[in-house]
mmCIF file of N, CA and C in Angstrom:
data_model
loop_
_atom_site.group_PDB
_atom_site.id
_atom_site.type_symbol
_atom_site.label_atom_id
_atom_site.label_comp_id
_atom_site.label_asym_id
_atom_site.label_seq_id
_atom_site.Cartn_x
_atom_site.Cartn_y
_atom_site.Cartn_z
ATOM 1 N N UNK A 596 7.131 4.974 28.009
ATOM 2 C CA UNK A 596 6.776 5.857 26.917
ATOM 3 C C UNK A 596 5.881 5.121 25.926
ATOM 4 N N UNK A 597 4.845 5.794 25.451
ATOM 5 C CA UNK A 597 3.892 5.203 24.529
ATOM 6 C C UNK A 597 4.517 5.057 23.144
ATOM 7 N N UNK A 598 4.359 3.874 22.532
ATOM 8 C CA UNK A 598 4.913 3.612 21.203
ATOM 9 C C UNK A 598 4.085 4.213 20.089
ATOM 10 N N UNK A 599 2.882 4.635 20.377
ATOM 11 C CA UNK A 599 1.964 5.086 19.349
ATOM 12 C C UNK A 599 1.580 6.545 19.564
ATOM 13 N N UNK A 600 1.310 7.220 18.454
ATOM 14 C CA UNK A 600 0.853 8.605 18.534
ATOM 15 C C UNK A 600 -0.596 8.617 19.000
ATOM 16 N N UNK A 601 -1.085 9.792 19.337
ATOM 17 C CA UNK A 601 -2.491 9.929 19.741
ATOM 18 C C UNK A 601 -3.397 9.484 18.605
ATOM 19 N N UNK A 602 -3.061 9.890 17.380
ATOM 20 C CA UNK A 602 -3.878 9.478 16.229
ATOM 21 C C UNK A 602 -3.882 7.957 16.077
ATOM 22 N N UNK A 603 -2.722 7.330 16.255
ATOM 23 C CA UNK A 603 -2.649 5.873 16.141
ATOM 24 C C UNK A 603 -3.464 5.190 17.241
ATOM 25 N N UNK A 604 -3.440 5.738 18.448
ATOM 26 C CA UNK A 604 -4.256 5.164 19.522
ATOM 27 C C UNK A 604 -5.726 5.135 19.127
ATOM 28 N N UNK A 605 -6.169 6.157 18.408
ATOM 29 C CA UNK A 605 -7.557 6.209 17.946
ATOM 30 C C UNK A 605 -7.825 5.211 16.819
ATOM 31 N N UNK A 606 -6.770 4.675 16.211
ATOM 32 C CA UNK A 606 -6.935 3.750 15.090
ATOM 33 C C UNK A 606 -6.909 2.283 15.498
ATOM 34 N N UNK A 607 -6.627 1.988 16.766
ATOM 35 C CA UNK A 607 -6.574 0.584 17.198
ATOM 36 C C UNK A 607 -7.871 -0.150 16.874
ATOM 37 N N UNK A 608 -8.992 0.382 17.317
ATOM 38 C CA UNK A 608 -10.267 -0.305 17.107
ATOM 39 C C UNK A 608 -10.560 -0.480 15.617
ATOM 40 N N UNK A 609 -10.490 0.585 14.793
ATOM 41 C CA UNK A 609 -10.753 0.378 13.365
ATOM 42 C C UNK A 609 -9.774 -0.604 12.709
ATOM 43 N N UNK A 610 -8.519 -0.596 13.131
ATOM 44 C CA UNK A 610 -7.539 -1.520 12.560
ATOM 45 C C UNK A 610 -7.855 -2.963 12.931
ATOM 46 N N UNK A 611 -8.248 -3.195 14.175
ATOM 47 C CA UNK A 611 -8.614 -4.553 14.586
ATOM 48 C C UNK A 611 -9.905 -4.997 13.917
ATOM 49 N N UNK A 612 -10.848 -4.089 13.750
ATOM 50 C CA UNK A 612 -12.080 -4.426 13.031
ATOM 51 C C UNK A 612 -11.763 -4.784 11.580
ATOM 52 N N UNK A 613 -10.856 -4.030 10.980
ATOM 53 C CA UNK A 613 -10.427 -4.335 9.616
ATOM 54 C C UNK A 613 -9.789 -5.718 9.547
ATOM 55 N N UNK A 614 -8.904 -6.019 10.489
ATOM 56 C CA UNK A 614 -8.258 -7.338 10.516
ATOM 57 C C UNK A 614 -9.302 -8.449 10.630
ATOM 58 N N UNK A 615 -10.308 -8.252 11.480
ATOM 59 C CA UNK A 615 -11.370 -9.252 11.636
ATOM 60 C C UNK A 615 -12.176 -9.412 10.358
ATOM 61 N N UNK A 616 -12.480 -8.304 9.699
ATOM 62 C CA UNK A 616 -13.243 -8.371 8.454
ATOM 63 C C UNK A 616 -12.444 -9.080 7.361
ATOM 64 N N UNK A 617 -11.162 -8.802 7.290
ATOM 65 C CA UNK A 617 -10.310 -9.466 6.298
ATOM 66 C C UNK A 617 -10.279 -10.967 6.560
ATOM 67 N N UNK A 618 -10.136 -11.332 7.829
ATOM 68 C CA UNK A 618 -10.096 -12.754 8.189
ATOM 69 C C UNK A 618 -11.424 -13.437 7.863
ATOM 70 N N UNK A 619 -12.532 -12.764 8.161
ATOM 71 C CA UNK A 619 -13.856 -13.358 7.911
ATOM 72 C C UNK A 619 -14.144 -13.535 6.429
ATOM 73 N N UNK A 620 -13.551 -12.701 5.579
ATOM 74 C CA UNK A 620 -13.841 -12.772 4.146
ATOM 75 C C UNK A 620 -12.762 -13.509 3.364
ATOM 76 N N UNK A 621 -11.775 -14.061 4.048
ATOM 77 C CA UNK A 621 -10.701 -14.794 3.366
ATOM 78 C C UNK A 621 -11.301 -15.868 2.474
ATOM 79 N N UNK A 622 -10.787 -15.969 1.272
ATOM 80 C CA UNK A 622 -11.275 -16.967 0.326
ATOM 81 C C UNK A 622 -12.408 -16.461 -0.550
ATOM 82 N N UNK A 623 -12.917 -15.275 -0.258
ATOM 83 C CA UNK A 623 -13.989 -14.679 -1.055
ATOM 84 C C UNK A 623 -13.500 -13.314 -1.538
ATOM 85 N N UNK A 624 -12.866 -13.269 -2.726
ATOM 86 C CA UNK A 624 -12.262 -12.010 -3.177
ATOM 87 C C UNK A 624 -13.251 -10.854 -3.319
ATOM 88 N N UNK A 625 -14.479 -11.139 -3.680
ATOM 89 C CA UNK A 625 -15.466 -10.065 -3.820
ATOM 90 C C UNK A 625 -15.782 -9.463 -2.450
ATOM 91 N N UNK A 626 -15.987 -10.314 -1.457
ATOM 92 C CA UNK A 626 -16.269 -9.827 -0.102
ATOM 93 C C UNK A 626 -15.062 -9.105 0.486
ATOM 94 N N UNK A 627 -13.876 -9.645 0.254
ATOM 95 C CA UNK A 627 -12.659 -8.996 0.755
ATOM 96 C C UNK A 627 -12.484 -7.625 0.119
ATOM 97 N N UNK A 628 -12.732 -7.543 -1.189
ATOM 98 C CA UNK A 628 -12.608 -6.262 -1.869
ATOM 99 C C UNK A 628 -13.589 -5.247 -1.291
ATOM 100 N N UNK A 629 -14.785 -5.696 -0.937
ATOM 101 C CA UNK A 629 -15.771 -4.794 -0.324
ATOM 102 C C UNK A 629 -15.227 -4.227 0.990
ATOM 103 N N UNK A 630 -14.521 -5.058 1.744
ATOM 104 C CA UNK A 630 -13.910 -4.597 2.995
ATOM 105 C C UNK A 630 -12.930 -3.462 2.702
ATOM 106 N N UNK A 631 -12.074 -3.639 1.698
ATOM 107 C CA UNK A 631 -11.102 -2.600 1.349
ATOM 108 C C UNK A 631 -11.778 -1.353 0.789
ATOM 109 N N UNK A 632 -12.871 -1.537 0.056
ATOM 110 C CA UNK A 632 -13.599 -0.390 -0.488
ATOM 111 C C UNK A 632 -14.164 0.482 0.623
ATOM 112 N N UNK A 633 -14.530 -0.142 1.738
ATOM 113 C CA UNK A 633 -15.191 0.584 2.813
ATOM 114 C C UNK A 633 -14.264 0.978 3.959
ATOM 115 N N UNK A 634 -13.007 0.551 3.901
ATOM 116 C CA UNK A 634 -12.116 0.815 5.035
ATOM 117 C C UNK A 634 -11.555 2.238 5.012
ATOM 118 N N UNK A 635 -11.177 2.698 6.169
ATOM 119 C CA UNK A 635 -10.487 3.979 6.319
ATOM 120 C C UNK A 635 -9.021 3.743 5.947
ATOM 121 N N UNK A 636 -8.485 4.443 4.944
ATOM 122 C CA UNK A 636 -7.096 4.231 4.558
ATOM 123 C C UNK A 636 -6.094 4.384 5.710
ATOM 124 N N UNK A 637 -6.389 5.260 6.661
ATOM 125 C CA UNK A 637 -5.490 5.408 7.818
ATOM 126 C C UNK A 637 -5.525 4.155 8.689
ATOM 127 N N UNK A 638 -6.701 3.565 8.839
ATOM 128 C CA UNK A 638 -6.811 2.317 9.600
ATOM 129 C C UNK A 638 -6.064 1.200 8.874
ATOM 130 N N UNK A 639 -6.124 1.197 7.534
ATOM 131 C CA UNK A 639 -5.395 0.204 6.736
ATOM 132 C C UNK A 639 -3.889 0.330 6.981
ATOM 133 N N UNK A 640 -3.374 1.545 6.937
ATOM 134 C CA UNK A 640 -1.937 1.754 7.169
ATOM 135 C C UNK A 640 -1.541 1.323 8.578
ATOM 136 N N UNK A 641 -2.382 1.638 9.561
ATOM 137 C CA UNK A 641 -2.069 1.247 10.931
ATOM 138 C C UNK A 641 -2.150 -0.265 11.095
ATOM 139 N N UNK A 642 -3.104 -0.892 10.447
ATOM 140 C CA UNK A 642 -3.191 -2.362 10.431
ATOM 141 C C UNK A 642 -1.886 -2.944 9.891
ATOM 142 N N UNK A 643 -1.373 -2.386 8.803
ATOM 143 C CA UNK A 643 -0.098 -2.852 8.238
ATOM 144 C C UNK A 643 1.033 -2.712 9.252
ATOM 145 N N UNK A 644 1.018 -1.622 9.996
ATOM 146 C CA UNK A 644 2.038 -1.415 11.029
ATOM 147 C C UNK A 644 1.909 -2.458 12.134
ATOM 148 N N UNK A 645 0.689 -2.736 12.553
ATOM 149 C CA UNK A 645 0.463 -3.691 13.642
ATOM 150 C C UNK A 645 0.890 -5.113 13.280
ATOM 151 N N UNK A 646 0.730 -5.479 12.000
ATOM 152 C CA UNK A 646 1.098 -6.840 11.588
ATOM 153 C C UNK A 646 2.542 -6.898 11.076
ATOM 154 N N UNK A 647 3.280 -5.812 11.302
ATOM 155 C CA UNK A 647 4.689 -5.730 10.904
ATOM 156 C C UNK A 647 4.894 -5.953 9.413
ATOM 157 N N UNK A 648 3.999 -5.388 8.613
ATOM 158 C CA UNK A 648 4.156 -5.429 7.165
ATOM 159 C C UNK A 648 5.488 -4.775 6.820
ATOM 160 N N UNK A 649 6.348 -5.498 6.154
ATOM 161 C CA UNK A 649 7.682 -4.948 5.864
ATOM 162 C C UNK A 649 8.082 -5.121 4.407
ATOM 163 N N UNK A 650 7.153 -5.508 3.549
ATOM 164 C CA UNK A 650 7.483 -5.690 2.137
ATOM 165 C C UNK A 650 8.076 -4.428 1.523
ATOM 166 N N UNK A 651 7.561 -3.270 1.962
ATOM 167 C CA UNK A 651 8.055 -2.033 1.358
ATOM 168 C C UNK A 651 9.553 -1.864 1.581
ATOM 169 N N UNK A 652 10.036 -2.251 2.740
ATOM 170 C CA UNK A 652 11.463 -2.111 3.022
ATOM 171 C C UNK A 652 12.290 -3.043 2.141
ATOM 172 N N UNK A 653 11.834 -4.273 1.966
ATOM 173 C CA UNK A 653 12.564 -5.230 1.148
ATOM 174 C C UNK A 653 12.532 -4.837 -0.329
ATOM 175 N N UNK A 654 11.350 -4.481 -0.820
ATOM 176 C CA UNK A 654 11.218 -4.109 -2.229
ATOM 177 C C UNK A 654 12.028 -2.864 -2.543
ATOM 178 N N UNK A 655 11.883 -1.845 -1.719
ATOM 179 C CA UNK A 655 12.607 -0.603 -1.963
ATOM 180 C C UNK A 655 14.108 -0.831 -1.840
ATOM 181 N N UNK A 656 14.515 -1.607 -0.857
ATOM 182 C CA UNK A 656 15.935 -1.910 -0.709
ATOM 183 C C UNK A 656 16.514 -2.550 -1.956
ATOM 184 N N UNK A 657 15.783 -3.477 -2.536
ATOM 185 C CA UNK A 657 16.258 -4.131 -3.765
ATOM 186 C C UNK A 657 16.355 -3.137 -4.913
ATOM 187 N N UNK A 658 15.425 -2.205 -4.972
ATOM 188 C CA UNK A 658 15.400 -1.255 -6.081
ATOM 189 C C UNK A 658 16.510 -0.219 -5.989
ATOM 190 N N UNK A 659 16.810 0.245 -4.795
ATOM 191 C CA UNK A 659 17.690 1.414 -4.700
ATOM 192 C C UNK A 659 19.159 1.111 -4.475
ATOM 193 N N UNK A 660 19.475 -0.066 -3.969
ATOM 194 C CA UNK A 660 20.875 -0.324 -3.651
ATOM 195 C C UNK A 660 21.580 -1.040 -4.782
ATOM 196 N N UNK A 661 22.823 -0.673 -4.987
ATOM 197 C CA UNK A 661 23.588 -1.241 -6.092
ATOM 198 C C UNK A 661 24.525 -2.349 -5.637
ATOM 199 N N UNK A 662 24.395 -2.814 -4.398
ATOM 200 C CA UNK A 662 25.261 -3.898 -3.937
ATOM 201 C C UNK A 662 24.827 -5.204 -4.597
ATOM 202 N N UNK A 663 25.427 -6.299 -4.218
ATOM 203 C CA UNK A 663 25.144 -7.574 -4.873
ATOM 204 C C UNK A 663 23.699 -8.029 -4.701
ATOM 205 N N UNK A 664 23.001 -7.535 -3.691
ATOM 206 C CA UNK A 664 21.607 -7.913 -3.479
ATOM 207 C C UNK A 664 20.616 -6.915 -4.085
ATOM 208 N N UNK A 665 21.117 -5.808 -4.587
ATOM 209 C CA UNK A 665 20.242 -4.770 -5.115
ATOM 210 C C UNK A 665 20.204 -4.752 -6.626
ATOM 211 N N UNK A 666 19.225 -4.055 -7.161
ATOM 212 C CA UNK A 666 19.032 -3.981 -8.602
ATOM 213 C C UNK A 666 19.556 -2.691 -9.208
ATOM 214 N N UNK A 667 19.829 -1.692 -8.369
ATOM 215 C CA UNK A 667 20.309 -0.395 -8.839
ATOM 216 C C UNK A 667 19.413 0.148 -9.952
ATOM 217 N N UNK A 668 18.119 0.216 -9.686
ATOM 218 C CA UNK A 668 17.138 0.663 -10.663
ATOM 219 C C UNK A 668 17.306 2.165 -10.886
ATOM 220 N N UNK A 669 17.345 2.602 -12.156
ATOM 221 C CA UNK A 669 17.440 4.043 -12.432
ATOM 222 C C UNK A 669 16.236 4.792 -11.845
ATOM 223 N N UNK A 670 16.450 6.012 -11.378
ATOM 224 C CA UNK A 670 15.402 6.793 -10.712
ATOM 225 C C UNK A 670 14.213 7.099 -11.629
ATOM 226 N N UNK A 671 14.441 7.107 -12.950
ATOM 227 C CA UNK A 671 13.345 7.403 -13.865
ATOM 228 C C UNK A 671 12.734 6.145 -14.492
ATOM 229 N N UNK A 672 13.138 4.972 -14.031
ATOM 230 C CA UNK A 672 12.587 3.722 -14.561
ATOM 231 C C UNK A 672 11.099 3.624 -14.247
ATOM 232 N N UNK A 673 10.329 3.073 -15.167
ATOM 233 C CA UNK A 673 8.908 2.843 -14.926
ATOM 234 C C UNK A 673 8.756 1.698 -13.920
ATOM 235 N N UNK A 674 8.076 1.976 -12.829
ATOM 236 C CA UNK A 674 7.855 0.984 -11.774
ATOM 237 C C UNK A 674 6.358 0.817 -11.589
ATOM 238 N N UNK A 675 5.895 -0.438 -11.633
ATOM 239 C CA UNK A 675 4.476 -0.720 -11.405
ATOM 240 C C UNK A 675 4.325 -1.395 -10.051
ATOM 241 N N UNK A 676 3.565 -0.784 -9.179
ATOM 242 C CA UNK A 676 3.279 -1.307 -7.849
ATOM 243 C C UNK A 676 1.913 -1.987 -7.895
ATOM 244 N N UNK A 677 1.917 -3.300 -8.165
ATOM 245 C CA UNK A 677 0.671 -4.070 -8.239
ATOM 246 C C UNK A 677 0.183 -4.341 -6.826
ATOM 247 N N UNK A 678 -1.080 -4.042 -6.581
ATOM 248 C CA UNK A 678 -1.614 -4.170 -5.228
ATOM 249 C C UNK A 678 -1.087 -3.055 -4.350
ATOM 250 N N UNK A 679 -1.120 -1.833 -4.869
ATOM 251 C CA UNK A 679 -0.458 -0.694 -4.218
ATOM 252 C C UNK A 679 -1.079 -0.290 -2.891
ATOM 253 N N UNK A 680 -2.312 -0.729 -2.614
ATOM 254 C CA UNK A 680 -2.934 -0.341 -1.349
ATOM 255 C C UNK A 680 -2.950 1.165 -1.196
ATOM 256 N N UNK A 681 -2.459 1.666 -0.087
ATOM 257 C CA UNK A 681 -2.408 3.114 0.158
ATOM 258 C C UNK A 681 -1.089 3.740 -0.281
ATOM 259 N N UNK A 682 -0.225 2.943 -0.888
ATOM 260 C CA UNK A 682 1.010 3.494 -1.430
ATOM 261 C C UNK A 682 2.219 3.413 -0.530
ATOM 262 N N UNK A 683 2.258 2.460 0.373
ATOM 263 C CA UNK A 683 3.395 2.356 1.297
ATOM 264 C C UNK A 683 4.721 2.179 0.551
ATOM 265 N N UNK A 684 4.718 1.394 -0.513
ATOM 266 C CA UNK A 684 5.945 1.191 -1.294
ATOM 267 C C UNK A 684 6.249 2.436 -2.124
ATOM 268 N N UNK A 685 5.228 2.967 -2.783
ATOM 269 C CA UNK A 685 5.431 4.158 -3.611
ATOM 270 C C UNK A 685 5.951 5.342 -2.827
ATOM 271 N N UNK A 686 5.486 5.502 -1.607
ATOM 272 C CA UNK A 686 5.943 6.613 -0.771
ATOM 273 C C UNK A 686 7.447 6.537 -0.551
ATOM 274 N N UNK A 687 7.929 5.378 -0.196
ATOM 275 C CA UNK A 687 9.364 5.234 0.071
ATOM 276 C C UNK A 687 10.169 5.400 -1.210
ATOM 277 N N UNK A 688 9.691 4.814 -2.306
ATOM 278 C CA UNK A 688 10.383 4.995 -3.583
ATOM 279 C C UNK A 688 10.450 6.480 -3.949
ATOM 280 N N UNK A 689 9.334 7.178 -3.803
ATOM 281 C CA UNK A 689 9.275 8.606 -4.103
ATOM 282 C C UNK A 689 10.262 9.380 -3.237
ATOM 283 N N UNK A 690 10.310 9.042 -1.964
ATOM 284 C CA UNK A 690 11.230 9.711 -1.044
ATOM 285 C C UNK A 690 12.689 9.453 -1.402
ATOM 286 N N UNK A 691 12.958 8.366 -2.136
ATOM 287 C CA UNK A 691 14.310 8.059 -2.595
ATOM 288 C C UNK A 691 14.564 8.559 -4.018
ATOM 289 N N UNK A 692 13.664 9.385 -4.538
ATOM 290 C CA UNK A 692 13.906 10.048 -5.805
ATOM 291 C C UNK A 692 13.339 9.372 -7.039
ATOM 292 N N UNK A 693 12.566 8.302 -6.877
ATOM 293 C CA UNK A 693 11.953 7.656 -8.040
ATOM 294 C C UNK A 693 10.766 8.503 -8.497
ATOM 295 N N UNK A 694 10.632 8.670 -9.815
ATOM 296 C CA UNK A 694 9.670 9.629 -10.348
ATOM 297 C C UNK A 694 8.648 9.042 -11.310
ATOM 298 N N UNK A 695 8.765 7.765 -11.631
ATOM 299 C CA UNK A 695 7.894 7.166 -12.650
ATOM 300 C C UNK A 695 7.184 5.940 -12.063
ATOM 301 N N UNK A 696 6.455 6.160 -10.978
ATOM 302 C CA UNK A 696 5.803 5.076 -10.250
ATOM 303 C C UNK A 696 4.329 5.023 -10.652
ATOM 304 N N UNK A 697 3.866 3.836 -11.008
ATOM 305 C CA UNK A 697 2.478 3.598 -11.376
ATOM 306 C C UNK A 697 1.929 2.537 -10.439
ATOM 307 N N UNK A 698 0.670 2.657 -10.086
ATOM 308 C CA UNK A 698 0.085 1.691 -9.163
ATOM 309 C C UNK A 698 -1.217 1.126 -9.667
ATOM 310 N N UNK A 699 -1.554 -0.033 -9.137
ATOM 311 C CA UNK A 699 -2.871 -0.615 -9.390
ATOM 312 C C UNK A 699 -3.298 -1.373 -8.146
ATOM 313 N N UNK A 700 -4.597 -1.381 -7.939
ATOM 314 C CA UNK A 700 -5.177 -2.105 -6.812
ATOM 315 C C UNK A 700 -6.610 -2.445 -7.190
ATOM 316 N N UNK A 701 -7.151 -3.483 -6.589
ATOM 317 C CA UNK A 701 -8.531 -3.880 -6.865
ATOM 318 C C UNK A 701 -9.537 -2.967 -6.172
ATOM 319 N N UNK A 702 -9.075 -2.142 -5.234
ATOM 320 C CA UNK A 702 -9.966 -1.260 -4.484
ATOM 321 C C UNK A 702 -9.884 0.171 -5.013
ATOM 322 N N UNK A 703 -10.989 0.670 -5.541
ATOM 323 C CA UNK A 703 -11.034 2.052 -6.009
ATOM 324 C C UNK A 703 -10.781 3.016 -4.855
ATOM 325 N N UNK A 704 -11.250 2.674 -3.657
ATOM 326 C CA UNK A 704 -11.028 3.479 -2.459
ATOM 327 C C UNK A 704 -9.530 3.700 -2.231
ATOM 328 N N UNK A 705 -8.749 2.628 -2.289
ATOM 329 C CA UNK A 705 -7.313 2.746 -2.058
ATOM 330 C C UNK A 705 -6.617 3.417 -3.234
ATOM 331 N N UNK A 706 -7.082 3.175 -4.451
ATOM 332 C CA UNK A 706 -6.508 3.840 -5.632
ATOM 333 C C UNK A 706 -6.685 5.355 -5.511
ATOM 334 N N UNK A 707 -7.855 5.797 -5.053
ATOM 335 C CA UNK A 707 -8.084 7.237 -4.878
ATOM 336 C C UNK A 707 -7.137 7.822 -3.837
ATOM 337 N N UNK A 708 -6.856 7.073 -2.785
ATOM 338 C CA UNK A 708 -5.895 7.517 -1.770
ATOM 339 C C UNK A 708 -4.518 7.694 -2.391
ATOM 340 N N UNK A 709 -4.107 6.731 -3.206
ATOM 341 C CA UNK A 709 -2.797 6.796 -3.873
ATOM 342 C C UNK A 709 -2.737 7.993 -4.823
ATOM 343 N N UNK A 710 -3.801 8.212 -5.568
ATOM 344 C CA UNK A 710 -3.810 9.329 -6.524
ATOM 345 C C UNK A 710 -3.631 10.670 -5.804
ATOM 346 N N UNK A 711 -4.222 10.800 -4.622
ATOM 347 C CA UNK A 711 -4.122 12.049 -3.859
ATOM 348 C C UNK A 711 -2.743 12.242 -3.227
ATOM 349 N N UNK A 712 -1.972 11.159 -3.093
ATOM 350 C CA UNK A 712 -0.694 11.227 -2.381
ATOM 351 C C UNK A 712 0.366 12.044 -3.112
ATOM 352 N N UNK A 713 0.330 12.009 -4.442
ATOM 353 C CA UNK A 713 1.360 12.693 -5.217
ATOM 354 C C UNK A 713 2.611 11.854 -5.440
ATOM 355 N N UNK A 714 2.651 10.663 -4.909
ATOM 356 C CA UNK A 714 3.829 9.796 -5.042
ATOM 357 C C UNK A 714 3.825 9.025 -6.352
ATOM 358 N N UNK A 715 2.651 8.815 -6.914
ATOM 359 C CA UNK A 715 2.492 7.996 -8.117
ATOM 360 C C UNK A 715 2.182 8.872 -9.318
ATOM 361 N N UNK A 716 2.734 8.499 -10.450
ATOM 362 C CA UNK A 716 2.428 9.191 -11.691
ATOM 363 C C UNK A 716 0.991 8.881 -12.112
ATOM 364 N N UNK A 717 0.564 7.652 -11.834
ATOM 365 C CA UNK A 717 -0.781 7.219 -12.174
ATOM 366 C C UNK A 717 -1.145 6.014 -11.311
ATOM 367 N N UNK A 718 -2.432 5.799 -11.101
ATOM 368 C CA UNK A 718 -2.921 4.607 -10.397
ATOM 369 C C UNK A 718 -4.275 4.244 -10.993
ATOM 370 N N UNK A 719 -4.506 2.933 -11.096
ATOM 371 C CA UNK A 719 -5.735 2.442 -11.704
ATOM 372 C C UNK A 719 -6.345 1.336 -10.859
ATOM 373 N N UNK A 720 -7.658 1.241 -10.929
ATOM 374 C CA UNK A 720 -8.361 0.150 -10.268
ATOM 375 C C UNK A 720 -8.412 -1.029 -11.235
ATOM 376 N N UNK A 721 -7.686 -2.080 -10.897
ATOM 377 C CA UNK A 721 -7.583 -3.260 -11.755
ATOM 378 C C UNK A 721 -7.634 -4.511 -10.882
ATOM 379 N N UNK A 722 -8.426 -5.464 -11.289
ATOM 380 C CA UNK A 722 -8.431 -6.791 -10.653
ATOM 381 C C UNK A 722 -7.460 -7.653 -11.433
ATOM 382 N N UNK A 723 -6.323 -7.955 -10.841
ATOM 383 C CA UNK A 723 -5.332 -8.808 -11.502
ATOM 384 C C UNK A 723 -5.901 -10.222 -11.683
ATOM 385 N N UNK A 724 -5.564 -10.831 -12.817
ATOM 386 C CA UNK A 724 -5.984 -12.199 -13.060
ATOM 387 C C UNK A 724 -7.400 -12.330 -13.582
ATOM 388 N N UNK A 725 -8.022 -11.237 -13.945
ATOM 389 C CA UNK A 725 -9.401 -11.314 -14.443
ATOM 390 C C UNK A 725 -9.508 -10.889 -15.894
ATOM 391 N N UNK A 726 -8.437 -10.966 -16.616
ATOM 392 C CA UNK A 726 -8.472 -10.575 -18.030
ATOM 393 C C UNK A 726 -7.167 -9.900 -18.398
ATOM 394 N N UNK A 727 -7.190 -9.233 -19.525
ATOM 395 C CA UNK A 727 -5.973 -8.565 -19.995
ATOM 396 C C UNK A 727 -5.784 -7.244 -19.267
ATOM 397 N N UNK A 728 -4.523 -6.836 -19.218
ATOM 398 C CA UNK A 728 -4.197 -5.564 -18.583
ATOM 399 C C UNK A 728 -4.318 -4.432 -19.592
ATOM 400 N N UNK A 729 -4.560 -3.222 -19.128
ATOM 401 C CA UNK A 729 -4.609 -2.077 -20.054
ATOM 402 C C UNK A 729 -3.275 -1.884 -20.764
ATOM 403 N N UNK A 730 -3.325 -1.356 -21.969
ATOM 404 C CA UNK A 730 -2.101 -1.146 -22.759
ATOM 405 C C UNK A 730 -1.128 -0.202 -22.087
ATOM 406 N N UNK A 731 -1.621 0.748 -21.309
ATOM 407 C CA UNK A 731 -0.725 1.733 -20.707
ATOM 408 C C UNK A 731 -0.118 1.275 -19.381
ATOM 409 N N UNK A 732 -0.255 0.003 -19.073
ATOM 410 C CA UNK A 732 0.282 -0.494 -17.804
ATOM 411 C C UNK A 732 1.632 -1.118 -17.991
#
């Protein structure tokens, strides 16, 4: 049985091309950002799946569980997802009832994807480490 959907099968090539572009631009944040600005958000998500990106599971687990390893964060707490990408973390938080999620990413392309998702209250294009943050962040 095939592990991937038909749509995902069509994303293999773009996802591998994205991985190659990211690798080629490593160490050059401006060039890397250009890669993210021009990438297909679906290819980005599939790339994350291929490399077994699992931060969303760990982060969300810490936020929602009240056991000794969890933070038991209130559902209406303000949460900032720095480097939100296409919103993989925000999606899961939203699905668990969190309602005050804000995101930021250096790629306007990915920020626009997040804004369209409906999972985030707000998202902004911000380069972390390049100056002060906006007051509303």
